Each structure stands twice: as structure tokens, then as C-alpha cells.
């Protein structure tokens, strides 16, 4: 078991377990924490990932393809690297005022390890108290995100996007068994909305929807600031966004295809306001 400091300005030491469930944990030094994004997220000024790897281990996850070695890629979901000195690395950046930062482009900031080590929370505490406060968008599928409502309220410009893939927990379990149920994620968004926090709904990748009309009503009632949907990532390039083979096999079992995705997306767009 190793230890990390919670913050640049605070000295309490957090113990980092060597394992959480099936996931092995190790620490790495975060010499830098902000990255200039490319591709689909290039509208942001920076991306920020508190961890490397992800304990959720969804079988479709495109982030696994950013890992440079095949062994780690094949073991996606079985290892997480906790980035040390993240706040110190952030403090070296100047003039972040108004910069658009996406938190969680290649990992989930509220995956299971966050409940123990709190790297995401330490980062938020630092950014919330900066005089040059950035604009944040947080991408997650973890209901743990509601823990940090107190910090979210300190930001002038912040939105939490919750990821959903389907309206069926039986389907969800075939693709993302380690993730929280759909109802828990919906409840988390409702709690955020009630607290006055901006929210978004990400259906990406959208998987088979059993009841598109009923699901559309549920999503519409959330009154999110933004909704969007995407199909599986696909690329022939190495280290580019892609979709795991197992996910494509399961999708085929369900008869899920790009044409079915487009038809379902169009139905949702007709029923849900602000659907992109």
C-alpha cells in the first residue's frame, strides 16, 4: 500500500490500496496533468484525467486503445494508475481563467478508486479556489459524483455529463457490468439538477434501447442542458479511438447496427428537447 498527498497546500496523507475488487492499483507521478485535446474533443482547451486506466472496464471503451502495450490493453479494467502530485502539476499552470477543461476524457473521474483516494476531489478543490477559475465539464458514469456537489457550487461555469448506454440493466450488464445501474445514474442527475448544477446526458455509445419512447420521456423529465448520442468508435489507426472486439460481438448478438442506432437516435431527437 502506497501513500499520496491530498493537496499541494495540505499535508494529510491518503493511503492508496494495492487492489480494489478485481482492479490492481499503482501510483505514478503526474509531471503534467493538462493535455491539449484532439479529435472529437478538440473544442476544449484542455483535457484532464485524474487516473490512467479505469476500474469500470467497460468492454466497448475506446480509451483502452490509447494504451501503448497490448498486455495492458487486454487487461483493461483490471488496473488503475493513481496520478500523484496532480494539484502541484495544476498549480504550475497559469492563466486558466475561462479555459474549457474536460475532466474524464480517457478515464472516469468517479470510478471506484475515487471513493478511497479522492484525487478528483483534490483537483476540484484546487480549481474552485483559483482566482483564474476555468470552465469545467465533467464526464462520468459514476453516481459518486454527487459527493462533490458542495464543490460544484463554487464554480461559476460547470456541467456534469452523465453517461448512459441503454434503458435496460440486462443489456447494460453485458457491456459494463462493473458500472452502477441506470436508476442510480438517473437519481444522481436528479440530485445534481435539484442542487442547481448544470447537467448533460451522454448516450455514447448508445446500445440497444428496449423502450425508446419510455426512455425518451425519462430523459426529457431530467430537463438536462444538453443531450447527445453516439455510435461505437471505429478507427484503423493504432492508438486511436476504437471499440473492443467483445463489445462488437455482443452488439451483433442483439442485432445492433449503425442503421438501428440512427433510427433510435432520430426517435429520441423528436421527443427530447435540446438533443444534438
PDB file of C-alpha atoms in Angstrom:
ATOM      1  CA  UNK A   1       0.000   0.000   0.000  1.00  0.00           C
ATOM      2  CA  UNK A   2       1.411   3.388  -1.025  1.00  0.00           C
ATOM      3  CA  UNK A   3       0.507   6.923   0.010  1.00  0.00           C
ATOM      4  CA  UNK A   4      -0.164  10.237  -1.742  1.00  0.00           C
ATOM      5  CA  UNK A   5      -0.724  13.775  -0.560  1.00  0.00           C
ATOM      6  CA  UNK A   6      -4.275  15.045  -0.971  1.00  0.00           C
ATOM      7  CA  UNK A   7      -3.304  18.569  -1.962  1.00  0.00           C
ATOM      8  CA  UNK A   8      -0.389  20.853  -2.662  1.00  0.00           C
ATOM      9  CA  UNK A   9      -1.303  23.005   0.343  1.00  0.00           C
ATOM     10  CA  UNK A  10      -2.470  20.303   2.756  1.00  0.00           C
ATOM     11  CA  UNK A  11      -0.327  17.603   4.305  1.00  0.00           C
ATOM     12  CA  UNK A  12      -2.720  14.751   5.186  1.00  0.00           C
ATOM     13  CA  UNK A  13      -1.578  11.527   3.596  1.00  0.00           C
ATOM     14  CA  UNK A  14      -4.002   9.241   1.795  1.00  0.00           C
ATOM     15  CA  UNK A  15      -3.331   5.520   1.706  1.00  0.00           C
ATOM     16  CA  UNK A  16      -3.661   4.041  -1.746  1.00  0.00           C
ATOM     17  CA  UNK A  17      -4.716   0.375  -1.642  1.00  0.00           C
ATOM     18  CA  UNK A  18      -2.880  -2.072  -3.869  1.00  0.00           C
ATOM     19  CA  UNK A  19      -6.169  -3.515  -5.050  1.00  0.00           C
ATOM     20  CA  UNK A  20      -9.871  -2.635  -5.218  1.00  0.00           C
ATOM     21  CA  UNK A  21     -12.017  -5.609  -6.149  1.00  0.00           C
ATOM     22  CA  UNK A  22     -10.567  -7.096  -9.341  1.00  0.00           C
ATOM     23  CA  UNK A  23      -8.540  -3.957 -10.065  1.00  0.00           C
ATOM     24  CA  UNK A  24      -4.853  -3.652  -9.219  1.00  0.00           C
ATOM     25  CA  UNK A  25      -3.783  -0.139  -8.209  1.00  0.00           C
ATOM     26  CA  UNK A  26      -0.447   1.602  -8.507  1.00  0.00           C
ATOM     27  CA  UNK A  27       0.729   5.207  -8.292  1.00  0.00           C
ATOM     28  CA  UNK A  28       2.517   7.268 -10.938  1.00  0.00           C
ATOM     29  CA  UNK A  29       3.985  10.755 -10.802  1.00  0.00           C
ATOM     30  CA  UNK A  30       1.874  13.321 -12.678  1.00  0.00           C
ATOM     31  CA  UNK A  31       4.545  15.539 -14.153  1.00  0.00           C
ATOM     32  CA  UNK A  32       1.767  17.183 -16.179  1.00  0.00           C
ATOM     33  CA  UNK A  33      -1.993  16.915 -15.848  1.00  0.00           C
ATOM     34  CA  UNK A  34      -3.489  19.078 -18.608  1.00  0.00           C
ATOM     35  CA  UNK A  35      -3.409  17.860 -22.211  1.00  0.00           C
ATOM     36  CA  UNK A  36      -4.289  19.669 -25.420  1.00  0.00           C
ATOM     37  CA  UNK A  37      -7.144  17.638 -26.894  1.00  0.00           C
ATOM     38  CA  UNK A  38      -7.597  16.482 -30.466  1.00  0.00           C
ATOM     39  CA  UNK A  39     -10.303  14.772 -32.488  1.00  0.00           C
ATOM     40  CA  UNK A  40     -13.842  14.763 -31.122  1.00  0.00           C
ATOM     41  CA  UNK A  41     -12.982  16.855 -28.053  1.00  0.00           C
ATOM     42  CA  UNK A  42     -10.834  19.500 -29.737  1.00  0.00           C
ATOM     43  CA  UNK A  43     -13.417  22.172 -28.857  1.00  0.00           C
ATOM     44  CA  UNK A  44     -11.967  22.075 -25.331  1.00  0.00           C
ATOM     45  CA  UNK A  45      -8.773  23.883 -24.389  1.00  0.00           C
ATOM     46  CA  UNK A  46      -7.586  21.036 -22.167  1.00  0.00           C
ATOM     47  CA  UNK A  47      -8.479  17.531 -21.085  1.00  0.00           C
ATOM     48  CA  UNK A  48      -7.744  16.376 -17.549  1.00  0.00           C
ATOM     49  CA  UNK A  49      -7.647  12.757 -16.377  1.00  0.00           C
ATOM     50  CA  UNK A  50      -7.056  12.122 -12.641  1.00  0.00           C
ATOM     51  CA  UNK A  51      -6.328   8.451 -13.311  1.00  0.00           C
ATOM     52  CA  UNK A  52      -4.897   6.258 -16.016  1.00  0.00           C
ATOM     53  CA  UNK A  53      -6.932   3.169 -16.703  1.00  0.00           C
ATOM     54  CA  UNK A  54     -10.418   2.614 -15.314  1.00  0.00           C
ATOM     55  CA  UNK A  55     -11.882   0.183 -12.820  1.00  0.00           C
ATOM     56  CA  UNK A  56     -15.217   0.175 -14.628  1.00  0.00           C
ATOM     57  CA  UNK A  57     -13.585  -1.706 -17.504  1.00  0.00           C
ATOM     58  CA  UNK A  58     -16.474  -1.359 -19.990  1.00  0.00           C
ATOM     59  CA  UNK A  59     -15.869  -3.741 -22.883  1.00  0.00           C
ATOM     60  CA  UNK A  60     -16.545  -1.055 -25.509  1.00  0.00           C
ATOM     61  CA  UNK A  61     -14.235   1.587 -24.013  1.00  0.00           C
ATOM     62  CA  UNK A  62     -12.265   3.499 -26.662  1.00  0.00           C
ATOM     63  CA  UNK A  63      -9.732   4.696 -24.062  1.00  0.00           C
ATOM     64  CA  UNK A  64      -8.242   1.206 -23.874  1.00  0.00           C
ATOM     65  CA  UNK A  65      -6.831   1.795 -27.355  1.00  0.00           C
ATOM     66  CA  UNK A  66      -4.718   4.706 -26.122  1.00  0.00           C
ATOM     67  CA  UNK A  67      -2.641   2.274 -24.028  1.00  0.00           C
ATOM     68  CA  UNK A  68       0.693   1.609 -25.773  1.00  0.00           C
ATOM     69  CA  UNK A  69       1.134  -2.080 -24.891  1.00  0.00           C
ATOM     70  CA  UNK A  70      -1.127  -4.994 -25.766  1.00  0.00           C
ATOM     71  CA  UNK A  71      -0.947  -6.631 -22.330  1.00  0.00           C
ATOM     72  CA  UNK A  72      -2.330  -3.564 -20.527  1.00  0.00           C
ATOM     73  CA  UNK A  73      -4.911  -3.025 -23.263  1.00  0.00           C
ATOM     74  CA  UNK A  74      -6.164  -6.601 -22.961  1.00  0.00           C
ATOM     75  CA  UNK A  75      -6.328  -6.225 -19.166  1.00  0.00           C
ATOM     76  CA  UNK A  76      -8.380  -3.002 -19.357  1.00  0.00           C
ATOM     77  CA  UNK A  77     -10.467  -2.739 -16.189  1.00  0.00           C
ATOM     78  CA  UNK A  78      -8.014  -4.811 -14.155  1.00  0.00           C
ATOM     79  CA  UNK A  79      -5.561  -1.984 -13.386  1.00  0.00           C
ATOM     80  CA  UNK A  80      -5.640   1.698 -12.475  1.00  0.00           C
ATOM     81  CA  UNK A  81      -2.827   4.170 -12.032  1.00  0.00           C
ATOM     82  CA  UNK A  82      -3.404   6.897  -9.450  1.00  0.00           C
ATOM     83  CA  UNK A  83      -1.694  10.103 -10.500  1.00  0.00           C
ATOM     84  CA  UNK A  84       0.368  11.630  -7.701  1.00  0.00           C
ATOM     85  CA  UNK A  85       1.102  15.356  -7.354  1.00  0.00           C
ATOM     86  CA  UNK A  86      -1.824  16.319  -9.561  1.00  0.00           C
ATOM     87  CA  UNK A  87      -2.530  19.515  -7.645  1.00  0.00           C
ATOM     88  CA  UNK A  88       1.128  20.539  -7.752  1.00  0.00           C
ATOM     89  CA  UNK A  89       1.109  19.936 -11.509  1.00  0.00           C
ATOM     90  CA  UNK A  90      -2.033  22.057 -11.880  1.00  0.00           C
ATOM     91  CA  UNK A  91      -0.587  24.849  -9.772  1.00  0.00           C
ATOM     92  CA  UNK A  92       2.223  25.270 -12.309  1.00  0.00           C
ATOM     93  CA  UNK A  93      -0.328  26.269 -14.948  1.00  0.00           C
ATOM     94  CA  UNK A  94      -1.108  29.966 -15.165  1.00  0.00           C
ATOM     95  CA  UNK A  95      -3.961  31.853 -16.818  1.00  0.00           C
ATOM     96  CA  UNK A  96      -6.605  29.128 -16.735  1.00  0.00           C
ATOM     97  CA  UNK A  97      -9.349  31.715 -16.334  1.00  0.00           C
ATOM     98  CA  UNK A  98     -12.200  30.801 -18.660  1.00  0.00           C
ATOM     99  CA  UNK A  99     -10.297  27.867 -20.189  1.00  0.00           C
ATOM    100  CA  UNK A 100     -12.593  24.993 -21.141  1.00  0.00           C
ATOM    101  CA  UNK A 101     -11.456  21.792 -19.426  1.00  0.00           C
ATOM    102  CA  UNK A 102     -12.969  18.351 -19.953  1.00  0.00           C
ATOM    103  CA  UNK A 103     -12.457  16.141 -16.904  1.00  0.00           C
ATOM    104  CA  UNK A 104     -12.614  12.450 -17.774  1.00  0.00           C
ATOM    105  CA  UNK A 105     -11.834  12.132 -21.468  1.00  0.00           C
ATOM    106  CA  UNK A 106      -9.891   8.865 -21.104  1.00  0.00           C
ATOM    107  CA  UNK A 107     -10.816   7.624 -17.636  1.00  0.00           C
ATOM    108  CA  UNK A 108     -13.756   8.011 -15.263  1.00  0.00           C
ATOM    109  CA  UNK A 109     -13.040  10.578 -12.527  1.00  0.00           C
ATOM    110  CA  UNK A 110     -15.632   8.885 -10.288  1.00  0.00           C
ATOM    111  CA  UNK A 111     -14.637   5.260 -10.740  1.00  0.00           C
ATOM    112  CA  UNK A 112     -14.444   3.091  -7.567  1.00  0.00           C
ATOM    113  CA  UNK A 113     -10.882   4.116  -6.560  1.00  0.00           C
ATOM    114  CA  UNK A 114     -12.012   7.756  -6.225  1.00  0.00           C
ATOM    115  CA  UNK A 115     -14.094   6.916  -3.154  1.00  0.00           C
ATOM    116  CA  UNK A 116     -10.887   5.871  -1.393  1.00  0.00           C
ATOM    117  CA  UNK A 117      -8.170   8.237  -2.638  1.00  0.00           C
ATOM    118  CA  UNK A 118     -10.111  11.349  -3.715  1.00  0.00           C
ATOM    119  CA  UNK A 119      -7.762  12.624  -6.427  1.00  0.00           C
ATOM    120  CA  UNK A 120     -10.681  14.120  -8.366  1.00  0.00           C
ATOM    121  CA  UNK A 121     -11.937  15.946  -5.290  1.00  0.00           C
ATOM    122  CA  UNK A 122      -8.469  17.356  -4.543  1.00  0.00           C
ATOM    123  CA  UNK A 123      -8.286  18.673  -8.112  1.00  0.00           C
ATOM    124  CA  UNK A 124     -11.723  20.276  -7.832  1.00  0.00           C
ATOM    125  CA  UNK A 125     -10.824  21.931  -4.526  1.00  0.00           C
ATOM    126  CA  UNK A 126      -7.764  23.493  -6.119  1.00  0.00           C
ATOM    127  CA  UNK A 127      -9.559  24.687  -9.261  1.00  0.00           C
ATOM    128  CA  UNK A 128     -12.553  26.048  -7.329  1.00  0.00           C
ATOM    129  CA  UNK A 129     -10.303  28.247  -5.225  1.00  0.00           C
ATOM    130  CA  UNK A 130      -8.176  29.665  -8.047  1.00  0.00           C
ATOM    131  CA  UNK A 131      -8.595  33.301  -8.963  1.00  0.00           C
ATOM    132  CA  UNK A 132      -8.378  32.230 -12.636  1.00  0.00           C
ATOM    133  CA  UNK A 133     -11.139  29.655 -12.392  1.00  0.00           C
ATOM    134  CA  UNK A 134     -11.673  27.565 -15.547  1.00  0.00           C
ATOM    135  CA  UNK A 135     -14.928  26.323 -17.085  1.00  0.00           C
ATOM    136  CA  UNK A 136     -15.368  22.626 -16.323  1.00  0.00           C
ATOM    137  CA  UNK A 137     -17.248  19.792 -17.962  1.00  0.00           C
ATOM    138  CA  UNK A 138     -17.087  16.545 -16.006  1.00  0.00           C
ATOM    139  CA  UNK A 139     -17.804  13.298 -17.842  1.00  0.00           C
ATOM    140  CA  UNK A 140     -18.724  10.270 -15.725  1.00  0.00           C
ATOM    141  CA  UNK A 141     -20.989   7.283 -15.270  1.00  0.00           C
ATOM    142  CA  UNK A 142     -20.392   7.161 -11.506  1.00  0.00           C
ATOM    143  CA  UNK A 143     -23.117   8.237  -9.030  1.00  0.00           C
ATOM    144  CA  UNK A 144     -20.293   9.090  -6.603  1.00  0.00           C
ATOM    145  CA  UNK A 145     -20.236  12.436  -8.436  1.00  0.00           C
ATOM    146  CA  UNK A 146     -22.974  13.742  -6.094  1.00  0.00           C
ATOM    147  CA  UNK A 147     -20.460  13.676  -3.224  1.00  0.00           C
ATOM    148  CA  UNK A 148     -18.844  16.801  -4.652  1.00  0.00           C
ATOM    149  CA  UNK A 149     -21.928  18.988  -5.035  1.00  0.00           C
ATOM    150  CA  UNK A 150     -20.505  21.320  -2.392  1.00  0.00           C
ATOM    151  CA  UNK A 151     -17.500  21.990  -4.627  1.00  0.00           C
ATOM    152  CA  UNK A 152     -19.507  22.215  -7.845  1.00  0.00           C
ATOM    153  CA  UNK A 153     -21.455  25.099  -6.336  1.00  0.00           C
ATOM    154  CA  UNK A 154     -18.237  27.119  -6.069  1.00  0.00           C
ATOM    155  CA  UNK A 155     -17.729  27.167  -9.830  1.00  0.00           C
ATOM    156  CA  UNK A 156     -19.159  29.910 -11.986  1.00  0.00           C
ATOM    157  CA  UNK A 157     -19.324  27.598 -15.001  1.00  0.00           C
ATOM    158  CA  UNK A 158     -19.572  23.826 -14.577  1.00  0.00           C
ATOM    159  CA  UNK A 159     -21.594  20.987 -16.047  1.00  0.00           C
ATOM    160  CA  UNK A 160     -21.716  17.304 -15.156  1.00  0.00           C
ATOM    161  CA  UNK A 161     -22.391  14.923 -18.030  1.00  0.00           C
ATOM    162  CA  UNK A 162     -23.694  11.503 -17.056  1.00  0.00           C
ATOM    163  CA  UNK A 163     -23.113   8.633 -19.476  1.00  0.00           C
ATOM    164  CA  UNK A 164     -25.870   6.148 -20.245  1.00  0.00           C
ATOM    165  CA  UNK A 165     -25.782   3.427 -22.869  1.00  0.00           C
ATOM    166  CA  UNK A 166     -29.207   1.790 -22.699  1.00  0.00           C
ATOM    167  CA  UNK A 167     -32.502   1.722 -20.799  1.00  0.00           C
ATOM    168  CA  UNK A 168     -32.063  -1.962 -19.895  1.00  0.00           C
ATOM    169  CA  UNK A 169     -29.929  -3.138 -16.983  1.00  0.00           C
ATOM    170  CA  UNK A 170     -29.816  -6.603 -18.522  1.00  0.00           C
ATOM    171  CA  UNK A 171     -28.215  -5.149 -21.641  1.00  0.00           C
ATOM    172  CA  UNK A 172     -26.001  -2.870 -19.542  1.00  0.00           C
ATOM    173  CA  UNK A 173     -24.594  -5.848 -17.667  1.00  0.00           C
ATOM    174  CA  UNK A 174     -23.397  -7.415 -20.920  1.00  0.00           C
ATOM    175  CA  UNK A 175     -21.290  -4.355 -21.754  1.00  0.00           C
ATOM    176  CA  UNK A 176     -20.500  -2.597 -18.457  1.00  0.00           C
ATOM    177  CA  UNK A 177     -21.158  -4.991 -15.538  1.00  0.00           C
ATOM    178  CA  UNK A 178     -18.975  -3.048 -13.099  1.00  0.00           C
ATOM    179  CA  UNK A 179     -20.932   0.192 -13.567  1.00  0.00           C
ATOM    180  CA  UNK A 180     -23.828   1.486 -11.493  1.00  0.00           C
ATOM    181  CA  UNK A 181     -27.395   0.722 -12.508  1.00  0.00           C
ATOM    182  CA  UNK A 182     -29.327   3.032 -14.788  1.00  0.00           C
ATOM    183  CA  UNK A 183     -31.628   4.084 -11.940  1.00  0.00           C
ATOM    184  CA  UNK A 184     -28.703   5.099  -9.736  1.00  0.00           C
ATOM    185  CA  UNK A 185     -27.304   7.279 -12.504  1.00  0.00           C
ATOM    186  CA  UNK A 186     -30.691   8.856 -13.127  1.00  0.00           C
ATOM    187  CA  UNK A 187     -31.044   9.579  -9.407  1.00  0.00           C
ATOM    188  CA  UNK A 188     -27.586  11.164  -9.369  1.00  0.00           C
ATOM    189  CA  UNK A 189     -28.532  13.528 -12.197  1.00  0.00           C
ATOM    190  CA  UNK A 190     -31.773  14.455 -10.449  1.00  0.00           C
ATOM    191  CA  UNK A 191     -29.834  15.272  -7.283  1.00  0.00           C
ATOM    192  CA  UNK A 192     -27.380  17.418  -9.222  1.00  0.00           C
ATOM    193  CA  UNK A 193     -30.207  19.217 -11.002  1.00  0.00           C
ATOM    194  CA  UNK A 194     -32.015  19.875  -7.716  1.00  0.00           C
ATOM    195  CA  UNK A 195     -28.792  21.379  -6.342  1.00  0.00           C
ATOM    196  CA  UNK A 196     -28.632  23.834  -9.230  1.00  0.00           C
ATOM    197  CA  UNK A 197     -25.762  22.119 -11.045  1.00  0.00           C
ATOM    198  CA  UNK A 198     -25.767  22.072 -14.850  1.00  0.00           C
ATOM    199  CA  UNK A 199     -26.255  18.577 -16.251  1.00  0.00           C
ATOM    200  CA  UNK A 200     -25.875  16.800 -19.579  1.00  0.00           C
ATOM    201  CA  UNK A 201     -26.870  13.353 -20.832  1.00  0.00           C
ATOM    202  CA  UNK A 202     -24.444  11.360 -22.967  1.00  0.00           C
ATOM    203  CA  UNK A 203     -25.768   8.274 -24.764  1.00  0.00           C
ATOM    204  CA  UNK A 204     -22.391   7.165 -26.009  1.00  0.00           C
ATOM    205  CA  UNK A 205     -22.014   4.587 -27.181  1.00  0.00           C
ATOM    206  CA  UNK A 206     -25.751   4.119 -27.489  1.00  0.00           C
ATOM    207  CA  UNK A 207     -26.601   0.429 -27.150  1.00  0.00           C
ATOM    208  CA  UNK A 208     -29.947  -1.274 -27.848  1.00  0.00           C
ATOM    209  CA  UNK A 209     -32.874   0.641 -26.322  1.00  0.00           C
ATOM    210  CA  UNK A 210     -35.800  -1.591 -25.366  1.00  0.00           C
ATOM    211  CA  UNK A 211     -38.398   1.159 -24.974  1.00  0.00           C
ATOM    212  CA  UNK A 212     -37.293   4.280 -26.889  1.00  0.00           C
ATOM    213  CA  UNK A 213     -40.484   6.230 -26.171  1.00  0.00           C
ATOM    214  CA  UNK A 214     -40.463   5.468 -22.447  1.00  0.00           C
ATOM    215  CA  UNK A 215     -36.738   6.202 -22.218  1.00  0.00           C
ATOM    216  CA  UNK A 216     -37.214   9.470 -24.082  1.00  0.00           C
ATOM    217  CA  UNK A 217     -39.803  10.544 -21.523  1.00  0.00           C
ATOM    218  CA  UNK A 218     -37.424   9.692 -18.680  1.00  0.00           C
ATOM    219  CA  UNK A 219     -34.618  11.668 -20.277  1.00  0.00           C
ATOM    220  CA  UNK A 220     -36.890  14.609 -21.096  1.00  0.00           C
ATOM    221  CA  UNK A 221     -38.046  14.795 -17.469  1.00  0.00           C
ATOM    222  CA  UNK A 222     -34.441  15.269 -16.372  1.00  0.00           C
ATOM    223  CA  UNK A 223     -34.517  18.673 -18.103  1.00  0.00           C
ATOM    224  CA  UNK A 224     -30.813  18.458 -18.917  1.00  0.00           C
ATOM    225  CA  UNK A 225     -28.961  21.327 -20.550  1.00  0.00           C
ATOM    226  CA  UNK A 226     -27.760  19.084 -23.353  1.00  0.00           C
ATOM    227  CA  UNK A 227     -28.359  15.609 -24.792  1.00  0.00           C
ATOM    228  CA  UNK A 228     -26.393  13.751 -27.442  1.00  0.00           C
ATOM    229  CA  UNK A 229     -25.808  10.235 -28.722  1.00  0.00           C
ATOM    230  CA  UNK A 230     -23.003   8.444 -30.492  1.00  0.00           C
ATOM    231  CA  UNK A 231     -22.313   5.083 -32.068  1.00  0.00           C
ATOM    232  CA  UNK A 232     -19.277   2.883 -31.467  1.00  0.00           C
ATOM    233  CA  UNK A 233     -15.874   4.449 -32.142  1.00  0.00           C
ATOM    234  CA  UNK A 234     -14.040   2.992 -35.099  1.00  0.00           C
ATOM    235  CA  UNK A 235     -10.549   3.561 -36.486  1.00  0.00           C
ATOM    236  CA  UNK A 236      -7.862   1.568 -38.254  1.00  0.00           C
ATOM    237  CA  UNK A 237      -5.108   3.689 -36.735  1.00  0.00           C
ATOM    238  CA  UNK A 238      -3.064   2.489 -33.766  1.00  0.00           C
ATOM    239  CA  UNK A 239      -3.609   4.454 -30.526  1.00  0.00           C
ATOM    240  CA  UNK A 240      -6.855   5.906 -31.918  1.00  0.00           C
ATOM    241  CA  UNK A 241     -10.409   5.707 -30.568  1.00  0.00           C
ATOM    242  CA  UNK A 242     -11.843   2.274 -31.235  1.00  0.00           C
ATOM    243  CA  UNK A 243     -14.243  -0.311 -29.816  1.00  0.00           C
ATOM    244  CA  UNK A 244     -13.349  -3.564 -28.096  1.00  0.00           C
ATOM    245  CA  UNK A 245     -13.911  -6.779 -30.008  1.00  0.00           C
ATOM    246  CA  UNK A 246     -16.061  -8.261 -27.244  1.00  0.00           C
ATOM    247  CA  UNK A 247     -18.455  -5.301 -27.351  1.00  0.00           C
ATOM    248  CA  UNK A 248     -18.907  -5.696 -31.094  1.00  0.00           C
ATOM    249  CA  UNK A 249     -19.623  -9.402 -30.641  1.00  0.00           C
ATOM    250  CA  UNK A 250     -22.300  -8.730 -28.019  1.00  0.00           C
ATOM    251  CA  UNK A 251     -23.810  -5.955 -30.140  1.00  0.00           C
ATOM    252  CA  UNK A 252     -24.100  -8.431 -33.002  1.00  0.00           C
ATOM    253  CA  UNK A 253     -25.984 -10.826 -30.713  1.00  0.00           C
ATOM    254  CA  UNK A 254     -28.559  -8.088 -30.157  1.00  0.00           C
ATOM    255  CA  UNK A 255     -28.687  -7.220 -33.846  1.00  0.00           C
ATOM    256  CA  UNK A 256     -27.431  -3.739 -33.022  1.00  0.00           C
ATOM    257  CA  UNK A 257     -26.112  -1.864 -36.036  1.00  0.00           C
ATOM    258  CA  UNK A 258     -25.388   1.684 -37.177  1.00  0.00           C
ATOM    259  CA  UNK A 259     -28.736   1.797 -39.002  1.00  0.00           C
ATOM    260  CA  UNK A 260     -30.655   0.760 -35.869  1.00  0.00           C
ATOM    261  CA  UNK A 261     -28.686   3.345 -33.913  1.00  0.00           C
ATOM    262  CA  UNK A 262     -29.644   6.083 -36.385  1.00  0.00           C
ATOM    263  CA  UNK A 263     -33.333   5.137 -36.263  1.00  0.00           C
ATOM    264  CA  UNK A 264     -33.375   5.123 -32.471  1.00  0.00           C
ATOM    265  CA  UNK A 265     -31.459   8.388 -32.268  1.00  0.00           C
ATOM    266  CA  UNK A 266     -33.909  10.060 -34.625  1.00  0.00           C
ATOM    267  CA  UNK A 267     -36.823   8.893 -32.475  1.00  0.00           C
ATOM    268  CA  UNK A 268     -35.195  10.309 -29.342  1.00  0.00           C
ATOM    269  CA  UNK A 269     -34.423  13.607 -31.087  1.00  0.00           C
ATOM    270  CA  UNK A 270     -38.100  14.047 -31.941  1.00  0.00           C
ATOM    271  CA  UNK A 271     -39.162  13.525 -28.322  1.00  0.00           C
ATOM    272  CA  UNK A 272     -36.363  15.123 -26.288  1.00  0.00           C
ATOM    273  CA  UNK A 273     -35.638  18.883 -26.487  1.00  0.00           C
ATOM    274  CA  UNK A 274     -32.014  20.014 -26.861  1.00  0.00           C
ATOM    275  CA  UNK A 275     -30.988  16.656 -28.343  1.00  0.00           C
ATOM    276  CA  UNK A 276     -27.946  17.082 -30.588  1.00  0.00           C
TER     277      UNK A 276
END
